[in-house]
PDB file of C-alpha atoms in Angstrom:
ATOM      1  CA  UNK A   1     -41.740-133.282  73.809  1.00 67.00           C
ATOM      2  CA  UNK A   2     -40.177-134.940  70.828  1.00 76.00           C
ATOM      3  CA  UNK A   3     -39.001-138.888  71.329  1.00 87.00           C
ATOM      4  CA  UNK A   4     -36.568-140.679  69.840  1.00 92.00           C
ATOM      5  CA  UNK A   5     -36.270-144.460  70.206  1.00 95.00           C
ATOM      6  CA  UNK A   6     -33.755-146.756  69.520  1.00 96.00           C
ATOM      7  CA  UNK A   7     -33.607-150.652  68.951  1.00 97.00           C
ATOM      8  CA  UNK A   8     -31.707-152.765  70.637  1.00 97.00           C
ATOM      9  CA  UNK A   9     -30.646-151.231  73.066  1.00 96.00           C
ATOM     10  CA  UNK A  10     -28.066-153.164  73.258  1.00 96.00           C
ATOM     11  CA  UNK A  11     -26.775-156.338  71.196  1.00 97.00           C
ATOM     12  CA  UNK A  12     -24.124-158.811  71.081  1.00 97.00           C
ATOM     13  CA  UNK A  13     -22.675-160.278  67.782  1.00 96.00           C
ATOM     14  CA  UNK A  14     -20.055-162.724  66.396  1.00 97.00           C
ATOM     15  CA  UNK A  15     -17.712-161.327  64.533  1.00 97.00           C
ATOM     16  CA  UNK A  16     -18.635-161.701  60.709  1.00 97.00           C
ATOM     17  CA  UNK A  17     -21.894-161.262  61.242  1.00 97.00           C
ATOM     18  CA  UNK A  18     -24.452-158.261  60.344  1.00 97.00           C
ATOM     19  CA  UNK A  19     -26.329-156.110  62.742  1.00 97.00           C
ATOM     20  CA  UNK A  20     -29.459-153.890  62.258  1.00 97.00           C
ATOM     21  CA  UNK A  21     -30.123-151.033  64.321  1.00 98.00           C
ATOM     22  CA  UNK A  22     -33.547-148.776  64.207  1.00 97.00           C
ATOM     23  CA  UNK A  23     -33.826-145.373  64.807  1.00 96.00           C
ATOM     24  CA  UNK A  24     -37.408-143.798  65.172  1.00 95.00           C
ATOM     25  CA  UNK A  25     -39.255-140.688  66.020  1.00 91.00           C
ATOM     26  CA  UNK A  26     -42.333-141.649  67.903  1.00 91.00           C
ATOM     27  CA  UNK A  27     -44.162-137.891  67.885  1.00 85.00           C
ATOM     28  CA  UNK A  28     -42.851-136.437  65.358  1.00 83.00           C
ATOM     29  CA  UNK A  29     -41.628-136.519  61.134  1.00 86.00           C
ATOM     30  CA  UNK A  30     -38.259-136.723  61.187  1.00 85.00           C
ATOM     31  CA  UNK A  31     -36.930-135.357  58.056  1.00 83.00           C
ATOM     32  CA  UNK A  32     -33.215-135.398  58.639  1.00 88.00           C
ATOM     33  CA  UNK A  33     -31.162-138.477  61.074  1.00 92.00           C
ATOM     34  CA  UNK A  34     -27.702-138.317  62.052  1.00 93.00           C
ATOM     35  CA  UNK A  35     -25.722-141.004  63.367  1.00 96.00           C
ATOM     36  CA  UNK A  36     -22.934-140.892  65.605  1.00 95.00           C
ATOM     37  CA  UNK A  37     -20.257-143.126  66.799  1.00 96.00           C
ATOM     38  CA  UNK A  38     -19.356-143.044  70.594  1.00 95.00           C
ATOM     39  CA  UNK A  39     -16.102-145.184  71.855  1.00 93.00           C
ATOM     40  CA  UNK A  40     -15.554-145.210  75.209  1.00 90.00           C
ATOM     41  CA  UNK A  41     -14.695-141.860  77.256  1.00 87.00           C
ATOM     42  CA  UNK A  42     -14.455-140.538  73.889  1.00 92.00           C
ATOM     43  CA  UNK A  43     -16.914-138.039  72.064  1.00 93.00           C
ATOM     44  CA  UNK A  44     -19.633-138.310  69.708  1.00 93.00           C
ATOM     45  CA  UNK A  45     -18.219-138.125  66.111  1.00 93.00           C
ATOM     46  CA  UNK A  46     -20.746-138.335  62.906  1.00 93.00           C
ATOM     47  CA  UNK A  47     -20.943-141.077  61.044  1.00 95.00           C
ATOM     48  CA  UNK A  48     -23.626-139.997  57.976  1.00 94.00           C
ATOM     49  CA  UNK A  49     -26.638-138.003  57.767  1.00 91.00           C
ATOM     50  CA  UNK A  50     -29.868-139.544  56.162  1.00 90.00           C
ATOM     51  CA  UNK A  51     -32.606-137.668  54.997  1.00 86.00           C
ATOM     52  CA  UNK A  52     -36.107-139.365  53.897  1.00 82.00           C
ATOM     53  CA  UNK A  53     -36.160-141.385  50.523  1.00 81.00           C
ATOM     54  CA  UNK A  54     -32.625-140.580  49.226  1.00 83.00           C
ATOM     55  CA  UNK A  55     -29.232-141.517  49.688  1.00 87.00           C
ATOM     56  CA  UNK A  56     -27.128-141.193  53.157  1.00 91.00           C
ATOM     57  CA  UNK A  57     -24.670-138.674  53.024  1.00 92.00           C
ATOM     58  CA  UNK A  58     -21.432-140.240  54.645  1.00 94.00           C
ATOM     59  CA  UNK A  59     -18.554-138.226  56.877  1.00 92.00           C
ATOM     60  CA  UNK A  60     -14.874-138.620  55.654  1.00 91.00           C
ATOM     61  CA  UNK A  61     -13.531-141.919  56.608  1.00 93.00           C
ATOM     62  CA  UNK A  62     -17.073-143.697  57.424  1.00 95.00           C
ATOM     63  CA  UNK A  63     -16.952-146.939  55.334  1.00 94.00           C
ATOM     64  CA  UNK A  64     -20.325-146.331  52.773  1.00 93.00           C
ATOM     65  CA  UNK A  65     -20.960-150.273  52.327  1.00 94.00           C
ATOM     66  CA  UNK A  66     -19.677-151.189  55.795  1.00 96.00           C
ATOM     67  CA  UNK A  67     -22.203-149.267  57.415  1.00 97.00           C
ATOM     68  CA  UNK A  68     -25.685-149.190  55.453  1.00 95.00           C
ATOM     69  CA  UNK A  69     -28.612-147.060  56.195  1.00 94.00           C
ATOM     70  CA  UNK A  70     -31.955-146.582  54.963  1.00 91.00           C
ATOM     71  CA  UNK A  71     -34.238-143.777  55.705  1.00 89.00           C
ATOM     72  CA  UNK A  72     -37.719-144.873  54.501  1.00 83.00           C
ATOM     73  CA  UNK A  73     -39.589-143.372  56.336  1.00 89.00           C
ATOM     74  CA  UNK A  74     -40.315-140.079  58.307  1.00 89.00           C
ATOM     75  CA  UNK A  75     -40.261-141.805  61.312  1.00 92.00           C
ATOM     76  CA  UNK A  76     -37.853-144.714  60.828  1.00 94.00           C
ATOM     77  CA  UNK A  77     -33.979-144.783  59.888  1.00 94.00           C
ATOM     78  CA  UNK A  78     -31.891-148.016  59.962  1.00 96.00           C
ATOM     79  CA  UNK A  79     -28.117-148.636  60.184  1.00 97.00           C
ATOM     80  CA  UNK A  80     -26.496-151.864  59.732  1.00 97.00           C
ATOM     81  CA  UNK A  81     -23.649-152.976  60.128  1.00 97.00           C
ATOM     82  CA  UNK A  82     -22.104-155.544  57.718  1.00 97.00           C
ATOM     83  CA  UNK A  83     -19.756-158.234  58.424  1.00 96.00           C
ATOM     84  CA  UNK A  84     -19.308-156.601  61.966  1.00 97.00           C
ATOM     85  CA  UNK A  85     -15.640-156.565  63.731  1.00 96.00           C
ATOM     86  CA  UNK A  86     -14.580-156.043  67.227  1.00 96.00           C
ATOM     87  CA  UNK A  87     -13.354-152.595  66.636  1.00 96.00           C
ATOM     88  CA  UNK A  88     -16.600-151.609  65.378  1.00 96.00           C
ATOM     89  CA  UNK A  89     -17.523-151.960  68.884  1.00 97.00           C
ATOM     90  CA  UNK A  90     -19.068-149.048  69.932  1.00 96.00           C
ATOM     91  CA  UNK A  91     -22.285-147.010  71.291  1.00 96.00           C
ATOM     92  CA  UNK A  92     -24.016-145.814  68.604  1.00 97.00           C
ATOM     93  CA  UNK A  93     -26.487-143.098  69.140  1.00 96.00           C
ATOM     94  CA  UNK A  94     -29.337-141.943  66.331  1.00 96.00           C
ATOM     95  CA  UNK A  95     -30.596-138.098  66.140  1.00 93.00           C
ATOM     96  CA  UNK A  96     -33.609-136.738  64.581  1.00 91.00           C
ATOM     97  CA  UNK A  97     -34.616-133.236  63.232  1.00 84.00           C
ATOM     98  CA  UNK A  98     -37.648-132.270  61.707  1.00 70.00           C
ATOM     99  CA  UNK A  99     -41.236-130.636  62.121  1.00 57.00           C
ATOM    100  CA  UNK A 100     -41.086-131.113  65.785  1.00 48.00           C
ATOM    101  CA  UNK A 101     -42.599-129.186  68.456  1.00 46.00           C
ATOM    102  CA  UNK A 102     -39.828-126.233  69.385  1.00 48.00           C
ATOM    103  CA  UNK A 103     -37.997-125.943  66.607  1.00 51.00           C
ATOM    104  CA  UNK A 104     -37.620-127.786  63.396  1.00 50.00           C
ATOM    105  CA  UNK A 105     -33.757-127.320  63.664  1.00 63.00           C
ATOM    106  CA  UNK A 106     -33.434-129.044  66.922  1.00 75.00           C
ATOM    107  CA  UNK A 107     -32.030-132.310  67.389  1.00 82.00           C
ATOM    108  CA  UNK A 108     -33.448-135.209  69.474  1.00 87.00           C
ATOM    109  CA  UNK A 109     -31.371-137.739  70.454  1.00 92.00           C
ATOM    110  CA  UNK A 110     -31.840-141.236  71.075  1.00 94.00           C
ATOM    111  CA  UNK A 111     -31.126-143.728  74.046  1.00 94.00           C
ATOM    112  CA  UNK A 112     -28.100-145.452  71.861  1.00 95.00           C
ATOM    113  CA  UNK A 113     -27.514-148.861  71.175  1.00 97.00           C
ATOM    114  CA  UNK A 114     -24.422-150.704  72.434  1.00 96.00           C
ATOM    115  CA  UNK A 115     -22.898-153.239  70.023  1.00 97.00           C
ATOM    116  CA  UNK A 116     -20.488-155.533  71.339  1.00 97.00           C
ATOM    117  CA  UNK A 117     -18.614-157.596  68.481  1.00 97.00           C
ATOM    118  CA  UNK A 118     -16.784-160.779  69.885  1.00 96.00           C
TER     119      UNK A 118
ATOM    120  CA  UNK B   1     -13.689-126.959  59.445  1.00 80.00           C
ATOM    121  CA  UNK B   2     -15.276-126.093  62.368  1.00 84.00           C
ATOM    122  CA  UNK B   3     -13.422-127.248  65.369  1.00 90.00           C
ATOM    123  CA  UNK B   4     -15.034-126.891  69.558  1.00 94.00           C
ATOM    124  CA  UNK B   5     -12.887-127.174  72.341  1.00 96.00           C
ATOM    125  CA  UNK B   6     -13.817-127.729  75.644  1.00 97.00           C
ATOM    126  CA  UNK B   7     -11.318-127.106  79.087  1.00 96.00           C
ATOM    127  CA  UNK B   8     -11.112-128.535  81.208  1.00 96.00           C
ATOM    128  CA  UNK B   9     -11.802-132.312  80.248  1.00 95.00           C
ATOM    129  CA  UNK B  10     -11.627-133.403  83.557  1.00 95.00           C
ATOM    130  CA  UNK B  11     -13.164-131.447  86.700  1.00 94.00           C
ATOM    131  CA  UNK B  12     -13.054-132.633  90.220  1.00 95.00           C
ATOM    132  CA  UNK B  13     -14.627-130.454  93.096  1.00 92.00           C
ATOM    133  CA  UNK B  14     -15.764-130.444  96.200  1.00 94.00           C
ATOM    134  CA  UNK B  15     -19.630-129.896  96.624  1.00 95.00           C
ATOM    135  CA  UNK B  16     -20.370-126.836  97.632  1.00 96.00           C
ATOM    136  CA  UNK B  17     -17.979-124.895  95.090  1.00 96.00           C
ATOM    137  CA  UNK B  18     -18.228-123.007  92.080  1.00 96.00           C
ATOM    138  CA  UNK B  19     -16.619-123.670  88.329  1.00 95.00           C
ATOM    139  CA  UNK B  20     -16.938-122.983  85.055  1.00 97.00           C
ATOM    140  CA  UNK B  21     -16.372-124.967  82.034  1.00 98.00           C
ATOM    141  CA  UNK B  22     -15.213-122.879  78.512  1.00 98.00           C
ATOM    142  CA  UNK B  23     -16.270-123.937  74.947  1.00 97.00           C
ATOM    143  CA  UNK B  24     -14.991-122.410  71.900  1.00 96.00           C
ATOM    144  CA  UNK B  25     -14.793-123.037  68.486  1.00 94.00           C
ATOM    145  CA  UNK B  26     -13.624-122.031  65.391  1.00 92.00           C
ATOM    146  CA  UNK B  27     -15.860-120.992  62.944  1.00 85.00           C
ATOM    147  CA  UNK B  28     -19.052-118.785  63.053  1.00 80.00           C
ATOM    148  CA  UNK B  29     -22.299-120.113  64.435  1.00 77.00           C
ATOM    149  CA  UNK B  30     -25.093-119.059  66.038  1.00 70.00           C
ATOM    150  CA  UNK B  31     -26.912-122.072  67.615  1.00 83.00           C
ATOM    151  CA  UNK B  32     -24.315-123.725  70.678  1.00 91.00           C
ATOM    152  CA  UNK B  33     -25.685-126.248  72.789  1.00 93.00           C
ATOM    153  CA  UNK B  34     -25.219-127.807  76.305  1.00 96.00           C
ATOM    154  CA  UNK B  35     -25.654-131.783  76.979  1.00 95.00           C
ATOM    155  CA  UNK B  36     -25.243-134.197  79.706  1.00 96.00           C
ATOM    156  CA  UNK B  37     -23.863-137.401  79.631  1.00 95.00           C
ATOM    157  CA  UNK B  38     -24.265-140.413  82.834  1.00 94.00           C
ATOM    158  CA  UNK B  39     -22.255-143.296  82.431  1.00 91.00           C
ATOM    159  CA  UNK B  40     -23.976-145.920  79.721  1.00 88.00           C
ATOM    160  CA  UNK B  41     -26.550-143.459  79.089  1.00 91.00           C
ATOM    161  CA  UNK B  42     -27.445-140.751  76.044  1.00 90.00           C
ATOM    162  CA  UNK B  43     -27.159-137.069  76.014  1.00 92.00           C
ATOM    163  CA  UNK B  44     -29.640-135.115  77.707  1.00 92.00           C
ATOM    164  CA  UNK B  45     -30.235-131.842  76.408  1.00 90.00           C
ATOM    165  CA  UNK B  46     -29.352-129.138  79.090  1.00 94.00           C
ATOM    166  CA  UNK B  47     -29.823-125.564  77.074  1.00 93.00           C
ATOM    167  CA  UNK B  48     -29.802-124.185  73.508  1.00 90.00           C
ATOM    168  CA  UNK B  49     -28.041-120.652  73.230  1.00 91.00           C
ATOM    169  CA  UNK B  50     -29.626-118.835  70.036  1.00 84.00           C
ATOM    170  CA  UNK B  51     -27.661-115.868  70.157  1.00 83.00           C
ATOM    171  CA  UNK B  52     -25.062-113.424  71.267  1.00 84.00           C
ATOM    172  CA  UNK B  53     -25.141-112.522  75.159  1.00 87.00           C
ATOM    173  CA  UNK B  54     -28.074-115.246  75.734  1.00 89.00           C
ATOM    174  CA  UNK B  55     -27.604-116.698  79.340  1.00 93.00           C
ATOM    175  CA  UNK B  56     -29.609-119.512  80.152  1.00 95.00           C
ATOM    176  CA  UNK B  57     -30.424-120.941  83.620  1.00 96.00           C
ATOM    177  CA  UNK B  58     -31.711-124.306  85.351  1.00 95.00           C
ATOM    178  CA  UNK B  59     -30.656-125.081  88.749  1.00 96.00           C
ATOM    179  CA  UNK B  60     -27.417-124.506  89.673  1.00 97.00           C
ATOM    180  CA  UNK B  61     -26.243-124.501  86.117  1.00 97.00           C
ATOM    181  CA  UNK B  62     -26.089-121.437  84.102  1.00 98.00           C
ATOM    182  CA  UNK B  63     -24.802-121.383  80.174  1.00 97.00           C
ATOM    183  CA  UNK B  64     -23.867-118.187  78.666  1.00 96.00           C
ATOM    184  CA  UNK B  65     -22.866-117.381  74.621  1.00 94.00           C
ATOM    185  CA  UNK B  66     -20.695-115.139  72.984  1.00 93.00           C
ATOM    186  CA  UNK B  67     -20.784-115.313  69.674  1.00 90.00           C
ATOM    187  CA  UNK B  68     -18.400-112.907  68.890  1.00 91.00           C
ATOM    188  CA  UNK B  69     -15.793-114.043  70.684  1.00 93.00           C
ATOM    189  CA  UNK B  70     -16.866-117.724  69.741  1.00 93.00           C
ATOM    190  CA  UNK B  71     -17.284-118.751  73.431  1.00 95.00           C
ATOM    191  CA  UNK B  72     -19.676-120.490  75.524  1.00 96.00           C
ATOM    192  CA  UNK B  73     -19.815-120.674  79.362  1.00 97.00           C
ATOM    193  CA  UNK B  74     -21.319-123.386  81.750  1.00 98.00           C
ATOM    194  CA  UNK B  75     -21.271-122.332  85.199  1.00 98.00           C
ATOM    195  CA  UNK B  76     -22.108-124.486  88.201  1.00 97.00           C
ATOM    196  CA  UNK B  77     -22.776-122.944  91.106  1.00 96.00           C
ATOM    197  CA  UNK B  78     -22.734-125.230  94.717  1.00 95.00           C
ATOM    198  CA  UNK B  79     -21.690-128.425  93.240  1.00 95.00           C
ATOM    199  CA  UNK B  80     -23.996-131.501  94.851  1.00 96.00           C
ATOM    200  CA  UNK B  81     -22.774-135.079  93.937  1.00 95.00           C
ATOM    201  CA  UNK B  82     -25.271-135.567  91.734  1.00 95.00           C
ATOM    202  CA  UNK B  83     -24.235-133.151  88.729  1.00 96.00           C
ATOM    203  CA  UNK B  84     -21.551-135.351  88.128  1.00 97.00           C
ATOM    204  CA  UNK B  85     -21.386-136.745  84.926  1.00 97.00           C
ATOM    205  CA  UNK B  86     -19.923-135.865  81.424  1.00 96.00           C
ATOM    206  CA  UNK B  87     -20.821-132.546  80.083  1.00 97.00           C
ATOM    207  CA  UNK B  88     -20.805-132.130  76.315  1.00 96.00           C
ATOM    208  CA  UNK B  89     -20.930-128.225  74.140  1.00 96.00           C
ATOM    209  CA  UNK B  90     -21.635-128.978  70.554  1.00 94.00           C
ATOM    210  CA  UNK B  91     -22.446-126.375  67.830  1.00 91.00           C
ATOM    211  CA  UNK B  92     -24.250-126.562  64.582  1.00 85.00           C
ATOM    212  CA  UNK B  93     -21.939-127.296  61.566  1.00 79.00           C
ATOM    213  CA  UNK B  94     -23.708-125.464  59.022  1.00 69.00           C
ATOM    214  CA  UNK B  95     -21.115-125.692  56.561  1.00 60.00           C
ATOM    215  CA  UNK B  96     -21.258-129.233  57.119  1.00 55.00           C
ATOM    216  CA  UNK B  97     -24.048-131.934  56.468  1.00 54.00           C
ATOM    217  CA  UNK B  98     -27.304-130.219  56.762  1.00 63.00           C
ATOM    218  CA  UNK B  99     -26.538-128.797  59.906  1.00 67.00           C
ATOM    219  CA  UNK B 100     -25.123-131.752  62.059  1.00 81.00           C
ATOM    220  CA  UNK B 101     -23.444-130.854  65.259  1.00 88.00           C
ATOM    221  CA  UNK B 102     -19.839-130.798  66.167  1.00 91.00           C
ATOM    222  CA  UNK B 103     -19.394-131.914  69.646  1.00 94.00           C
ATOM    223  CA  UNK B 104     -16.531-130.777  71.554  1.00 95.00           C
ATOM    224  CA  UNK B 105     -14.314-133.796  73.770  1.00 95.00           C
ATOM    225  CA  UNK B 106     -16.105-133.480  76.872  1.00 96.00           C
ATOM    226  CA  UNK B 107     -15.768-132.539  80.498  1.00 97.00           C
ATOM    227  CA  UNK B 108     -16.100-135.264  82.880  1.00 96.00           C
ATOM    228  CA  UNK B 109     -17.251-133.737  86.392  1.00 96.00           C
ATOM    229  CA  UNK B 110     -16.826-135.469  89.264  1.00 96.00           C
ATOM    230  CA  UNK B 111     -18.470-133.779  92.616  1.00 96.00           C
ATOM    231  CA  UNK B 112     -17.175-135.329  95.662  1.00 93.00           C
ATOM    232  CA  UNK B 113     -18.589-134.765  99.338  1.00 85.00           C
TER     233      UNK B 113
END
């Protein structure tokens, strides 16, 4: 089936600082990621959608330069976070959809990272 | 805007018993899906309902769609301790980015002996 890793896993910051998170599909082109934003016992809300070699498009409310990503790749999508704070604290969890095996309109999540800003 | 409710958000029951857990949402789409969520962890995919009347099974979980009336079903069926654990509906948005997926708030299940 179609994997999706993530890196870190999880990661620990100082507050001010910038953190880079990977997102790739090991098996399969990705052509499309999503990340979301999970806070705790809460849901998973979208944060921007990235498709290969152009621009992330970013949900309402999701700070553009605060939270970069690059999509260079078919298999690799990267979101960093600049001059983190401890309310951007959060599990943030990378999907991919794309030419995979079942369906190319099927999402495949992965594992998540945990950032913890002090 | 597409909007998904789940009920309950919180479900605690006694193994052995039966319950349900509703989805609906708002606007029209045909592709509704079922995660699971353990504490710390991702989502783990659990069905994808394609279209109207489609009833999926695994184990003692069955998920059912109605498109028409904009309403999913998950049905557990002799709860055992270890189903419990956050369950997440979420439908594709396709009026929204490309097709992300709107997640509804979660039902945490707890299954207790």
């Amino acid at each position: 089936g179609a994997v999706v890793s993530q890196h870190p896993s999880w990661v620990i910051c100082k507050s001010g600082t910038s953190v880079k998170i990977e997102c790739r599909s090991l098996d399969f082109q990705a052509t499309t990621m999503f990340w979301y934003r999970q806070f705790p016992k809460q849901s998973l809300m979208l944060m921007a959608t990235s498709n290969e070699g152009s621009k992330a498009t970013y949900e309402q409310g999701v700070e553009k330069d605060k939270f970069l990503i690059n999509h260079a790749s078919l298999t690799l999508s990267t979101l960093t976070v600049t001059s983190a704070h401890p309310e951007d604290s959060s599990f943030y969890i990378c999907s991919a959809r794309g030419l995979a095996v079942i369906s190319t309109d099927t999402q495949y999540f992965g594992p998540g990272t945990r950032l913890t800003v002090l | 805007e597409l909007k998904v409710e789940q009920n309950p958000l919180f479900l605690s029951m006694q193994e052995g018993k039966n319950y349900t857990i509703y989805c609906n949402y708002s606007t029209t789409s045909d592709r509704l899906y079922w995660y699971r969520q353990d504490p710390g962890k991702s989502l783990e995919s659990l069905f994808v309902l394609l279209s109207n009347g489609a009833v999926k099974q695994e184990g003692r979980l069955m998920a059912s769609l109605d498109t028409k009336a904009r309403l999913s079903t998950l049905h557990i069926t002799a709860a055992v301790h270890d189903l419990s654990a956050t369950y997440f509906c979420a439908v594709s948005n396709y009026g929204g980015s490309q097709g992300n997926l709107i997640f509804g708030k979660g039902t945490k299940l707890s299954v207790k002996p």
